[in-house]
Backbone as CSV, one residue per row, in Angstrom:
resi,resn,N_x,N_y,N_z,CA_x,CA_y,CA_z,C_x,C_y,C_z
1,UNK,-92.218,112.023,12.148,-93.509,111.412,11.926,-93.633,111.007,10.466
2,UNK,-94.188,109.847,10.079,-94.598,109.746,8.915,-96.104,110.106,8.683
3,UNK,-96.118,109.915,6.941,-97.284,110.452,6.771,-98.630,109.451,7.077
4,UNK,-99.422,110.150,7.473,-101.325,109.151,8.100,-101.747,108.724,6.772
5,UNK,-101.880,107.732,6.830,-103.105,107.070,5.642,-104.590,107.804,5.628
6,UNK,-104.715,109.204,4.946,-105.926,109.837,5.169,-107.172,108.844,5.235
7,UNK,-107.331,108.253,4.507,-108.355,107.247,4.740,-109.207,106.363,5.475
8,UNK,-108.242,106.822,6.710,-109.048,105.667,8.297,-108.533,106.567,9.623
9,UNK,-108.004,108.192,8.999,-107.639,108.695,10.241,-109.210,109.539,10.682
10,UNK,-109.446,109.884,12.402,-110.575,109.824,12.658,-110.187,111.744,13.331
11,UNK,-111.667,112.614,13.336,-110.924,113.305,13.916,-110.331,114.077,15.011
12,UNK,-110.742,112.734,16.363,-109.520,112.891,17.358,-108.576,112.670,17.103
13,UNK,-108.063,111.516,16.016,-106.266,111.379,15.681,-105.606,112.639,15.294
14,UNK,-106.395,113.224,14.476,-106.243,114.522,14.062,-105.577,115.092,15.004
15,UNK,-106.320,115.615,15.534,-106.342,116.188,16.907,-105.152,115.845,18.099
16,UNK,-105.063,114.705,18.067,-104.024,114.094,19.205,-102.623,114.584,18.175
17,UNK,-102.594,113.589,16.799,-101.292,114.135,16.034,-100.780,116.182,15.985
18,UNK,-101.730,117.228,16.066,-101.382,118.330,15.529,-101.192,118.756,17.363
19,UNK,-101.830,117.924,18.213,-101.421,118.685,19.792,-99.867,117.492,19.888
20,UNK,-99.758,116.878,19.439,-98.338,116.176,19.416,-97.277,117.210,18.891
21,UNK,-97.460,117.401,17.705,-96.855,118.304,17.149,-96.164,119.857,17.536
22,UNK,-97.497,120.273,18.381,-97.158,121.501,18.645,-96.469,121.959,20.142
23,UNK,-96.962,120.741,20.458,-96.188,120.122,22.087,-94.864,119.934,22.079
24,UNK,-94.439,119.602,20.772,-93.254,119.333,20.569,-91.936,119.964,19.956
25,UNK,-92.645,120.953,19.139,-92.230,122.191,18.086,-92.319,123.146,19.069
26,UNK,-92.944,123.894,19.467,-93.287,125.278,20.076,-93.928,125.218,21.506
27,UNK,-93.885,124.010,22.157,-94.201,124.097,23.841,-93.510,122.519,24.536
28,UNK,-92.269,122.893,23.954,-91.168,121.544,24.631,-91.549,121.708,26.156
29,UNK,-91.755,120.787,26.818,-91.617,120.937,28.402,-92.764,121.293,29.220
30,UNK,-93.396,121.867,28.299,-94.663,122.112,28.619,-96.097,121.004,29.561
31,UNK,-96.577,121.253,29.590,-97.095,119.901,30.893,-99.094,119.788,29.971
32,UNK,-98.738,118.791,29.313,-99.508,118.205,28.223,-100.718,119.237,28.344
33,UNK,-101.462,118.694,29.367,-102.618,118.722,30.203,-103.278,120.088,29.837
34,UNK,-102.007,121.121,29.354,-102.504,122.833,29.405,-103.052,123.242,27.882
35,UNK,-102.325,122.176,26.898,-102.663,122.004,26.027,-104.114,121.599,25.391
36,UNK,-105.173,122.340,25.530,-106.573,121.735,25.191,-106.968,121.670,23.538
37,UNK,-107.926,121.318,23.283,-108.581,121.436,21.911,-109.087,123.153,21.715
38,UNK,-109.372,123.827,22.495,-109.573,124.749,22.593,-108.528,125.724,22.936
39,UNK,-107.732,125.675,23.443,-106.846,126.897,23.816,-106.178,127.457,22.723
40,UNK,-106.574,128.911,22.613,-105.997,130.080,21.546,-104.907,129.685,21.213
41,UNK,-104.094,129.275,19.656,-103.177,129.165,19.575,-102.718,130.437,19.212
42,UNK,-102.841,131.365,17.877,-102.451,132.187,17.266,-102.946,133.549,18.613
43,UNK,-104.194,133.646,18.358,-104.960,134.771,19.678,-104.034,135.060,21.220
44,UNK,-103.850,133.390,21.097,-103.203,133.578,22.434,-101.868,133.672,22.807
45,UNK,-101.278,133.836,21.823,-99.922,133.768,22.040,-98.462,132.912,21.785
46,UNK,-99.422,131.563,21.067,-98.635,130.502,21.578,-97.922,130.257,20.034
47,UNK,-98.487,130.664,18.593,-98.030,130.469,17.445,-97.697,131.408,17.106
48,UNK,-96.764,132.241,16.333,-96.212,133.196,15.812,-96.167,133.141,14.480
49,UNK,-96.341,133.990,13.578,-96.381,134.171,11.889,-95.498,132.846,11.466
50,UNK,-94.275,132.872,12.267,-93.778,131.796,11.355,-93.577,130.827,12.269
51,UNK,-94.114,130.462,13.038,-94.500,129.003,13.642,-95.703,128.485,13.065
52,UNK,-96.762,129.573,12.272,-97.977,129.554,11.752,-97.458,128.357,10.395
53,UNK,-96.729,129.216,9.485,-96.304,128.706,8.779,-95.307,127.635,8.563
54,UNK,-94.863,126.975,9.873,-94.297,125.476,10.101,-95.876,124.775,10.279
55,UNK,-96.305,125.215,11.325,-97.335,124.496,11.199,-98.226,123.788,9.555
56,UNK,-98.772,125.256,8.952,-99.340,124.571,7.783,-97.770,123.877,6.617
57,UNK,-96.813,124.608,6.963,-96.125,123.072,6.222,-96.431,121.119,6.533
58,UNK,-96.509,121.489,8.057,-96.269,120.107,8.460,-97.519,119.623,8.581
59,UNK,-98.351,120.211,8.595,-99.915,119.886,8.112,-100.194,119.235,6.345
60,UNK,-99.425,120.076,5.913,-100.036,119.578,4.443,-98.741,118.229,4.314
61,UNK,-97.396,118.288,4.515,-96.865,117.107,4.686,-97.422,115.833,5.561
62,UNK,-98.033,115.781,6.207,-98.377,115.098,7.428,-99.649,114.130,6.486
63,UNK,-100.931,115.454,6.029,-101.516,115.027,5.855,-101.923,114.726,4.563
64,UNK,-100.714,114.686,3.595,-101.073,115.170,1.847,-102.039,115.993,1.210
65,UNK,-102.331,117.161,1.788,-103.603,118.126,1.681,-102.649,119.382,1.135
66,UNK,-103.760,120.440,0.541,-103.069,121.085,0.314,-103.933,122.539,1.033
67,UNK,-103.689,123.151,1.563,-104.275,124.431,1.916,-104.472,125.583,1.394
68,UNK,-105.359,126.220,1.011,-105.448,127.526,0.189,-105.069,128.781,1.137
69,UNK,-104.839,129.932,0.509,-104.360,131.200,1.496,-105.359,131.117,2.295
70,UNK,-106.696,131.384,2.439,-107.197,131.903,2.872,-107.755,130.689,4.288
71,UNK,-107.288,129.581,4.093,-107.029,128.764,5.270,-106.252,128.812,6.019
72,UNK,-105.198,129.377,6.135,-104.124,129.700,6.922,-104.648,131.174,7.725
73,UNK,-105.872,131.330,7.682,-105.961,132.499,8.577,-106.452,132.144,9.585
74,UNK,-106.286,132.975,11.167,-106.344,132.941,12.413,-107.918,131.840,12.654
75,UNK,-109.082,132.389,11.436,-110.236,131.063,11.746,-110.135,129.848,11.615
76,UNK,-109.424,129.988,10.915,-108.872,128.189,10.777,-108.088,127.474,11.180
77,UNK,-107.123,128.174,11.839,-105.636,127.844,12.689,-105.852,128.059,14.053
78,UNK,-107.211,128.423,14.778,-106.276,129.279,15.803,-106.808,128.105,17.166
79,UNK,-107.191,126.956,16.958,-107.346,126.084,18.169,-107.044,124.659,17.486
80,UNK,-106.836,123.877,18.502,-106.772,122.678,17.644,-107.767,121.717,17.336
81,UNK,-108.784,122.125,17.742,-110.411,121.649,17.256,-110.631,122.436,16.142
82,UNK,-110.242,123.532,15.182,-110.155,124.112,14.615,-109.437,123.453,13.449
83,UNK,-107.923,123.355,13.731,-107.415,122.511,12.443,-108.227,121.605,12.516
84,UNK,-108.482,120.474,13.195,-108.607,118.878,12.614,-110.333,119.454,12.458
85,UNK,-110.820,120.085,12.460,-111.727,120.474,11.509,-111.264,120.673,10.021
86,UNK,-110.692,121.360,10.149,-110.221,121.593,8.674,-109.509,120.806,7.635
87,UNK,-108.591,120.435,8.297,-108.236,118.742,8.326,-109.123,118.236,7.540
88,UNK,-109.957,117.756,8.568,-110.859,116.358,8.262,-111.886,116.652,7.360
89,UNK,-112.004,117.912,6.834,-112.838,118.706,5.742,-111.934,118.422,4.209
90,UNK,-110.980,118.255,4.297,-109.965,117.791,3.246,-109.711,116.343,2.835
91,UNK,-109.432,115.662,3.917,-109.656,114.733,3.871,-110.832,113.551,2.796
């Protein structure tokens, strides 16, 4: 992926790009559909400490942002209505 022109991304793109992502990284094969804006990522099982931390790599690459510690915790990571909140708070 290249990087989004923060400037005109909206935040369902958000949203569609980080469930792209994780669909693709950590639920290959997986059947899109199960994937919601809501479903527990970290809570539920589906991100691990250091899938956590691919994630906010490819977040702050993705989106030229930079994240503080205390964003990388389970409130801010743990759905994907959640990031592109946070996201789009940077932005």
């Amino acid at each position: 992926m290249t990087n989004v022109n923060t400037r005109t991304v909206t935040r369902e793109e958000i949203k569609e790009m980080i469930k792209g992502y994780i669909l693709e990284e950590f639920l290959p094969g997986e059947n899109p559909a199960e994937l919601t804006e809501s479903t527990p990522l970290i809570t539920g099982g589906i991100l691990d400490s250091l899938a956590t931390i691919k994630l906010v790599a490819f977040i702050e690459e993705q989106f030229q942002i930079e994240l503080q510690a205390h964003e990388t915790m389970v409130e801010y990571l743990n759905t994907i209505s959640d990031i592109a909140g946070l996201i789009h708070s940077k932005l």
